[in-house]
Short mmCIF file of C-alpha atoms in Angstrom, two decimals:
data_model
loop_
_atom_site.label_atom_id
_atom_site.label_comp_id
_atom_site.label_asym_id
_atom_site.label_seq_id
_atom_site.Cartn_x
_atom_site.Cartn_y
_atom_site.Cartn_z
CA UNK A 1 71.63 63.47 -18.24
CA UNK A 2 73.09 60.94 -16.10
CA UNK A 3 76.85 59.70 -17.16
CA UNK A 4 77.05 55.93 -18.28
CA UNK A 5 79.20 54.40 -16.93
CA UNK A 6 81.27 51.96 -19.08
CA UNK A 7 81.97 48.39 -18.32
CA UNK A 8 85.37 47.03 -18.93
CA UNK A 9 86.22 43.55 -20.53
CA UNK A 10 85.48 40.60 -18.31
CA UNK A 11 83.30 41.84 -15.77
CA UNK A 12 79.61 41.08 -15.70
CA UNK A 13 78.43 44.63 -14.49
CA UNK A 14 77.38 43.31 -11.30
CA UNK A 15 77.81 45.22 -8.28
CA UNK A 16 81.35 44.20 -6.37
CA UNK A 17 81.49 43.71 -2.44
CA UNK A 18 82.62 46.93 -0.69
CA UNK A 19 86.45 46.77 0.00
CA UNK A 20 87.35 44.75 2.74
CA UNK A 21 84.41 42.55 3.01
CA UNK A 22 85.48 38.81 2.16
CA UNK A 23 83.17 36.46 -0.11
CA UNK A 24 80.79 34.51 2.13
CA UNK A 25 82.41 31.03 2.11
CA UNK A 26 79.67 28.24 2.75
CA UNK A 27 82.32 25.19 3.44
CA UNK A 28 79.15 23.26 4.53
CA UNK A 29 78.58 22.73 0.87
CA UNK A 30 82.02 21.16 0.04
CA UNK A 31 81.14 18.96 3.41
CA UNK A 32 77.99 18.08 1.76
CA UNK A 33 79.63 17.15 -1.44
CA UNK A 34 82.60 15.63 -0.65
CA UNK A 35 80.22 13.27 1.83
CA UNK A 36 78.02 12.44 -1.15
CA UNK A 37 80.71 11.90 -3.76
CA UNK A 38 82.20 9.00 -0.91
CA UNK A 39 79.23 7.59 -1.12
CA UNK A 40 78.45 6.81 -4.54
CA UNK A 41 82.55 6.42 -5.57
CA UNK A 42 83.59 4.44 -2.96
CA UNK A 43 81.37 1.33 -4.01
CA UNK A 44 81.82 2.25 -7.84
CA UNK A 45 85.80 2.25 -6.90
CA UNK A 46 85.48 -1.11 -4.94
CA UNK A 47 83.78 -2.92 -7.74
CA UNK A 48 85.75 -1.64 -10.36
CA UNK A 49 88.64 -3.17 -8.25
CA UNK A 50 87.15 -6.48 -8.24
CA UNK A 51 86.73 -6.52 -11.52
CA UNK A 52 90.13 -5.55 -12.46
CA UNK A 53 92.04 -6.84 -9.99
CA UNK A 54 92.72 -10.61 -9.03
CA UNK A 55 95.48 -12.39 -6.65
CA UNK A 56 96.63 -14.78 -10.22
CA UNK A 57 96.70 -12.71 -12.86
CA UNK A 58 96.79 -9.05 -10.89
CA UNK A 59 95.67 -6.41 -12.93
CA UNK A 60 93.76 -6.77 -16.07
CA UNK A 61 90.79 -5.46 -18.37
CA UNK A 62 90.32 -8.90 -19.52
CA UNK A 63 86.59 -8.74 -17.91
CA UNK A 64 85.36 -5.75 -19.79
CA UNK A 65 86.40 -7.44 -23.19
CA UNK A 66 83.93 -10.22 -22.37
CA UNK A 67 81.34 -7.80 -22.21
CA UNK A 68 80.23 -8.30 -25.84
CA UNK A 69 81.34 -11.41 -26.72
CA UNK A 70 78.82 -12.74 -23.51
CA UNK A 71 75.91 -15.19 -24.24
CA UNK A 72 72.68 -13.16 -24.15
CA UNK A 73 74.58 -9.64 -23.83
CA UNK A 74 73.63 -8.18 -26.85
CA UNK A 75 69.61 -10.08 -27.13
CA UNK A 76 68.61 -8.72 -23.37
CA UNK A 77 70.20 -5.41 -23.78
CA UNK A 78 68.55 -4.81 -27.49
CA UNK A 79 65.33 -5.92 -25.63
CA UNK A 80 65.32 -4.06 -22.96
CA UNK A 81 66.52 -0.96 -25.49
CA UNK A 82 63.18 -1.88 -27.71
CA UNK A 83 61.02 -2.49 -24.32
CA UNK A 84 62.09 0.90 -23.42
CA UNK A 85 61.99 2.88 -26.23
CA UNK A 86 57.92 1.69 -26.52
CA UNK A 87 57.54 1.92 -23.00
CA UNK A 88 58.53 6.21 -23.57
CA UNK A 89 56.30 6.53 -26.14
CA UNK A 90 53.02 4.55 -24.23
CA UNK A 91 53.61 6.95 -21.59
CA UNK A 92 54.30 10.29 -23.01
CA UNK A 93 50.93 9.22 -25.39
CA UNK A 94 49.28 8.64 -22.53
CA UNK A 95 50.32 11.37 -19.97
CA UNK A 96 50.41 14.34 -22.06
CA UNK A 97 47.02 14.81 -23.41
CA UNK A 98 45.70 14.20 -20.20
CA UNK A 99 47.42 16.51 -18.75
CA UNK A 100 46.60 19.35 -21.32
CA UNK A 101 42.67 18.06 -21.12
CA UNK A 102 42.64 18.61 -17.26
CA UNK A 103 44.73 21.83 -17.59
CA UNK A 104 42.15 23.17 -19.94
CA UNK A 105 38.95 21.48 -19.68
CA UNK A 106 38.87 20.24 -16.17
CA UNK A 107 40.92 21.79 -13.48
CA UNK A 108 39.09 20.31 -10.83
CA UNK A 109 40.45 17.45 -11.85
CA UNK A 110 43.79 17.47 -11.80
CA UNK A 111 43.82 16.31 -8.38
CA UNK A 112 41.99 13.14 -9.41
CA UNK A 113 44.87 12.43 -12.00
CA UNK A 114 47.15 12.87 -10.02
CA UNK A 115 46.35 10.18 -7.53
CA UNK A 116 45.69 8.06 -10.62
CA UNK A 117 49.13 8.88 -11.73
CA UNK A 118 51.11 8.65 -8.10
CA UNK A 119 49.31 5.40 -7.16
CA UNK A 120 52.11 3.07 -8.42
CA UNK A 121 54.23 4.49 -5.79
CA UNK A 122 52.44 2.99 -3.30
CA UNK A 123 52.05 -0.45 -4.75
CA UNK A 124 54.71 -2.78 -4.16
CA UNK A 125 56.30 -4.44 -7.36
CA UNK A 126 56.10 -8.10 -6.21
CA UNK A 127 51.86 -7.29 -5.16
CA UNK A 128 51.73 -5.60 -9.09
CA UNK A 129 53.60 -8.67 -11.08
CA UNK A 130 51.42 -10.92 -8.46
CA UNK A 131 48.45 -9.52 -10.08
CA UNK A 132 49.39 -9.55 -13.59
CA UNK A 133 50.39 -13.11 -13.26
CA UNK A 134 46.63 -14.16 -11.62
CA UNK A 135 45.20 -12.47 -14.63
CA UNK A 136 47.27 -14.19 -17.26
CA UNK A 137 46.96 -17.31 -15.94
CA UNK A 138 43.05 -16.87 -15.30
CA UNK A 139 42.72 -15.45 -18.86
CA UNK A 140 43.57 -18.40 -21.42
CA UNK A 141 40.53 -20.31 -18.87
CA UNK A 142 37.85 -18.24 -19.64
CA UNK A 143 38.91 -16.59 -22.97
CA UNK A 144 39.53 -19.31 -24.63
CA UNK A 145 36.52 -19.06 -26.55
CA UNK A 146 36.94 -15.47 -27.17
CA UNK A 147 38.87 -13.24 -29.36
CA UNK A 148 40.74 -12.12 -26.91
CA UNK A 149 42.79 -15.50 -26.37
CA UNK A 150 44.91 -14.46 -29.33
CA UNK A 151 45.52 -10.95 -27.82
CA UNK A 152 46.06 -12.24 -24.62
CA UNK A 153 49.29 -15.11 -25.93
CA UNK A 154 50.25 -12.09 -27.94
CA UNK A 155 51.27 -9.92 -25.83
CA UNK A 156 53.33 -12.43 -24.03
CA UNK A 157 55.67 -13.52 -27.11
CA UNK A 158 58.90 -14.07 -25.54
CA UNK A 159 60.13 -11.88 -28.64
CA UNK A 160 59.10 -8.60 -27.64
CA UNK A 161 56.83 -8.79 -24.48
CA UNK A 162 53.79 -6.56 -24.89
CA UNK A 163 52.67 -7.21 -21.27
CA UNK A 164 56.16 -5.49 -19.94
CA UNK A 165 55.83 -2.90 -21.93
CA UNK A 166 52.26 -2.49 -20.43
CA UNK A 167 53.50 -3.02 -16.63
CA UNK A 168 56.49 -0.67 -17.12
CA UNK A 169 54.61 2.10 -18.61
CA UNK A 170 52.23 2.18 -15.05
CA UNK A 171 55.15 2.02 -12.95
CA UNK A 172 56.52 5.22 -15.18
CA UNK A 173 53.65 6.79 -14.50
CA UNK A 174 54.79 8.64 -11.42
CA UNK A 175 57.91 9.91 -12.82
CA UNK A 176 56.58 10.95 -16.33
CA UNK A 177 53.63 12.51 -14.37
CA UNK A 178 55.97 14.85 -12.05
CA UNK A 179 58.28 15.98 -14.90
CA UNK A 180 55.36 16.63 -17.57
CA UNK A 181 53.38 18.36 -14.90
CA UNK A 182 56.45 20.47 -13.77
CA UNK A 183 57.04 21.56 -17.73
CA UNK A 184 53.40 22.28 -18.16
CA UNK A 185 53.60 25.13 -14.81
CA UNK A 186 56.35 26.39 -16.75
CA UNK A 187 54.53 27.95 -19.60
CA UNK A 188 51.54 29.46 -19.89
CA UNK A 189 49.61 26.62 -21.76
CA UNK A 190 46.25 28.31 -22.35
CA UNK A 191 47.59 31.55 -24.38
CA UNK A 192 49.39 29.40 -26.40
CA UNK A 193 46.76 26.91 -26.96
CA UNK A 194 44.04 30.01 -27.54
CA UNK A 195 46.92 31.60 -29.78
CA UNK A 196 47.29 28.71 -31.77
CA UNK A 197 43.39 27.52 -31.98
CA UNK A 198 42.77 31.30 -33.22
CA UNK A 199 45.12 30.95 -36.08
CA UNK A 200 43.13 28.07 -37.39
CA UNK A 201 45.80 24.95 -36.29
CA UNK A 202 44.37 21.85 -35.78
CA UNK A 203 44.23 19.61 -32.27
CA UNK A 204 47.65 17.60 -33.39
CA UNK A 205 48.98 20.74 -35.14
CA UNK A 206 49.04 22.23 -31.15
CA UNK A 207 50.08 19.30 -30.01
CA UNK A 208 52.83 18.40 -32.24
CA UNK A 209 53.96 21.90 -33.33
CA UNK A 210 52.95 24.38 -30.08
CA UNK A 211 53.19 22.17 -26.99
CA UNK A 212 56.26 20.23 -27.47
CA UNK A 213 58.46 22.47 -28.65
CA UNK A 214 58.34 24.67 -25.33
CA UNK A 215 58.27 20.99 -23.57
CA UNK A 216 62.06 19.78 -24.25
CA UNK A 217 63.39 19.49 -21.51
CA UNK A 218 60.12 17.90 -19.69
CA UNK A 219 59.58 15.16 -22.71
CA UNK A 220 63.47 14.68 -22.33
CA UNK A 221 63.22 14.16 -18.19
CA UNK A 222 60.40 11.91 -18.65
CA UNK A 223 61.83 9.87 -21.12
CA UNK A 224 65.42 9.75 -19.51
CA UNK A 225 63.52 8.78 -15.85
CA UNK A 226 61.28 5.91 -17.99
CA UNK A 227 64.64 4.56 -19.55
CA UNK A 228 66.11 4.14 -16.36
CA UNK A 229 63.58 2.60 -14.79
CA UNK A 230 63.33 -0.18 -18.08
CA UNK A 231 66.97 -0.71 -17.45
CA UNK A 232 66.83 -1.34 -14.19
CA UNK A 233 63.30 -3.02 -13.36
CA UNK A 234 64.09 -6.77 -12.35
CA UNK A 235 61.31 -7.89 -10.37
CA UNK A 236 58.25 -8.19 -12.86
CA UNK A 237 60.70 -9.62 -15.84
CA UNK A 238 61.77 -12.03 -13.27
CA UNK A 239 58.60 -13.46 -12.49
CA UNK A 240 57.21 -13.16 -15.65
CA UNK A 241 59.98 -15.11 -16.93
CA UNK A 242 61.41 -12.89 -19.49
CA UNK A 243 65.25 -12.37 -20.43
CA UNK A 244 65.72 -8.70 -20.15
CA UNK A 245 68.80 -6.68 -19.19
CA UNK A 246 68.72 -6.67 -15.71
CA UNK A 247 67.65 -10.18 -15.61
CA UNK A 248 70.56 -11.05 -17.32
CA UNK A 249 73.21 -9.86 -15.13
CA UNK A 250 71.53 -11.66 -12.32
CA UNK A 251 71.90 -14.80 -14.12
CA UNK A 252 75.35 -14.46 -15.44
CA UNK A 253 76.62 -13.61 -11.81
CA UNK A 254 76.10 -16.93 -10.79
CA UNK A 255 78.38 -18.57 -13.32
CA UNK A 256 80.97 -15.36 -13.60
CA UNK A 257 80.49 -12.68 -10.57
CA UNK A 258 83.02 -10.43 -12.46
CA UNK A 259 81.52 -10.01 -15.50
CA UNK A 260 78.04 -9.13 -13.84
CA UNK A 261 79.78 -6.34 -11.73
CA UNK A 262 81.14 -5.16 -14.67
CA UNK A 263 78.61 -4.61 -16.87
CA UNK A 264 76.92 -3.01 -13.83
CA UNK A 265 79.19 -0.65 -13.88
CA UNK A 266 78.87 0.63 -17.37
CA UNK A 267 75.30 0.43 -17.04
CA UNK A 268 75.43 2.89 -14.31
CA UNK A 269 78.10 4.92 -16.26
CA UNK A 270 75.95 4.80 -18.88
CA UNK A 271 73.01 5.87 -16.93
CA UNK A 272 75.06 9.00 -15.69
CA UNK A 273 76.31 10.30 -19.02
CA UNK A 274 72.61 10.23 -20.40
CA UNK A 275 71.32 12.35 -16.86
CA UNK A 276 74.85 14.69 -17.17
CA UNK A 277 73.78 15.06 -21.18
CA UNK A 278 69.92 16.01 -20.19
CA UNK A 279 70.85 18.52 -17.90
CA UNK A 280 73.56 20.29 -20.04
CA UNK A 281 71.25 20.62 -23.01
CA UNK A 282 68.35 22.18 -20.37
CA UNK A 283 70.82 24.09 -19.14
CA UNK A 284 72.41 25.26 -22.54
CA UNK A 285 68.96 25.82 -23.60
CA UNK A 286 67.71 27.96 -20.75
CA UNK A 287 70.60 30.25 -21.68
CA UNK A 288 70.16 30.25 -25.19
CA UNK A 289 66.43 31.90 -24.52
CA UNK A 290 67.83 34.09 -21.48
#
């Protein structure tokens, strides 16, 4: 019988270079880095300057504590927070059964969907909200004796715009498509869905209990990607005339430049704890089922 050979504290039981061979140092990488981390801090450190930093009162955080005391702060951010959080679930509704019906039922087309899915990429914003504009003006004209006039001023109540939440989920589409579909290649959908089906759980039981479980960290990317893009998207609020977060800082700039950059900031900050959080719980969880 062959001796077993033990493994002493702290080392991983990996094999270790032969003696005398240095580590293979790839200083590219730190090139790489250290050229990408100039190009997103520099800016971030020049704003942050200008919003700290004046020539008659020097430095000061004064800026920052006007954040939440600002007019329309708190009403275009909680908007924007509601528009996304609706937007998520429209598209995750939308995308994921499709996605399991072509896996399952229809493989040939899954190319089709696709296309269908990618297709906002390739449509310029201003040419979308151009469209949804002719439409809502043409529709109070000829619905007027319809019931569809009330549907149609409903969904533009300046309260909670229905018709953004509608425009942002297609312009999702793309993102929620790529991460669902990358989740999906990950696990071997039809065992579990046979599995399942052969233990007598229903359609939604599968669904709710099978599928997204083992589709964390895709539901997670998809929804993090659709936030963003909410919290961002200022063209079609623009025109449309609603008051949503990104809207808002483009107003307020014109009366107080500091305040907009600042909030930009945070917003981005904010945007970068939420990606930094998604990708340490994948990561954590990936290693919990190693």
């Amino acid at each position: 019988m062959a001796a077993v050979t033990p493994i002493l504290p702290g080392r991983t039981g990996e094999p270790d270079l032969p003696a005398g061979r240095p580590r293979r140092t790839r200083p590219w990488r730190g090139a790489v880095l250290g050229a990408a981390a100039l190009y997103f801090l520099v800016p971030m450190g020049a704003s942050f300057w200008f919003t700290v930093h004046s020539e008659e009162r020097g430095f000061s955080l004064s800026t920052y504590a006007e954040i939440l005391g600002a007019e329309g702060f708190a009403t275009s951010m909680l908007l924007s927070l509601a528009l996304a959080a609706a937007t998520i679930a429209v598209v995750l509704a939308l995308t994921l059964p499709a996605l399991l019906a072509v896996r399952l039922g229809a493989p040939r087309l899954r190319p089709v969907l696709e296309v269908i899915c990618t297709l906002p990429l390739v449509v310029p914003p201003i040419t979308f909200v151009t469209g949804i504009s002719t439409v809502l003006r043409w529709g109070p004209e000829h619905l007027a004796a319809t019931p569809f006039w009330a549907t149609l001023i409903a969904i533009q109540d300046e309260t909670f715009p229905v018709v953004l939440v509608l425009a942002y989920a297609v312009l999702a589409l793309p993102f929620a498509y790529r991460s669902l579909d990358a989740g999906l290649g990950a696990i071997d959908v039809r065992t579990l869905v046979e599995a399942a089906r052969n233990l007598g759980a229903s359609w939604p039981h599968v669904l709710l209990r099978v599928i997204v479980p083992n589709l964390r960290s895709a539901l997670a990317g998809a929804s993090f990607l659709t936030l963003a893009l909410v919290l961002g998207e200022y063209t079609v609020a623009a025109l449309l005339g609603y008051q949503t977060f990104p809207v808002w800082i483009v107003t307020v700039s014109g009366s107080n430049g500091r305040l907009s950059v600042a909030v930009s900031i945070l917003s981005l900050l904010l945007t970068w704890l939420l990606l930094l959080a998604l990708s340490g719980a994948g990561a954590k969880r990936k290693k919990d089922t190693a």
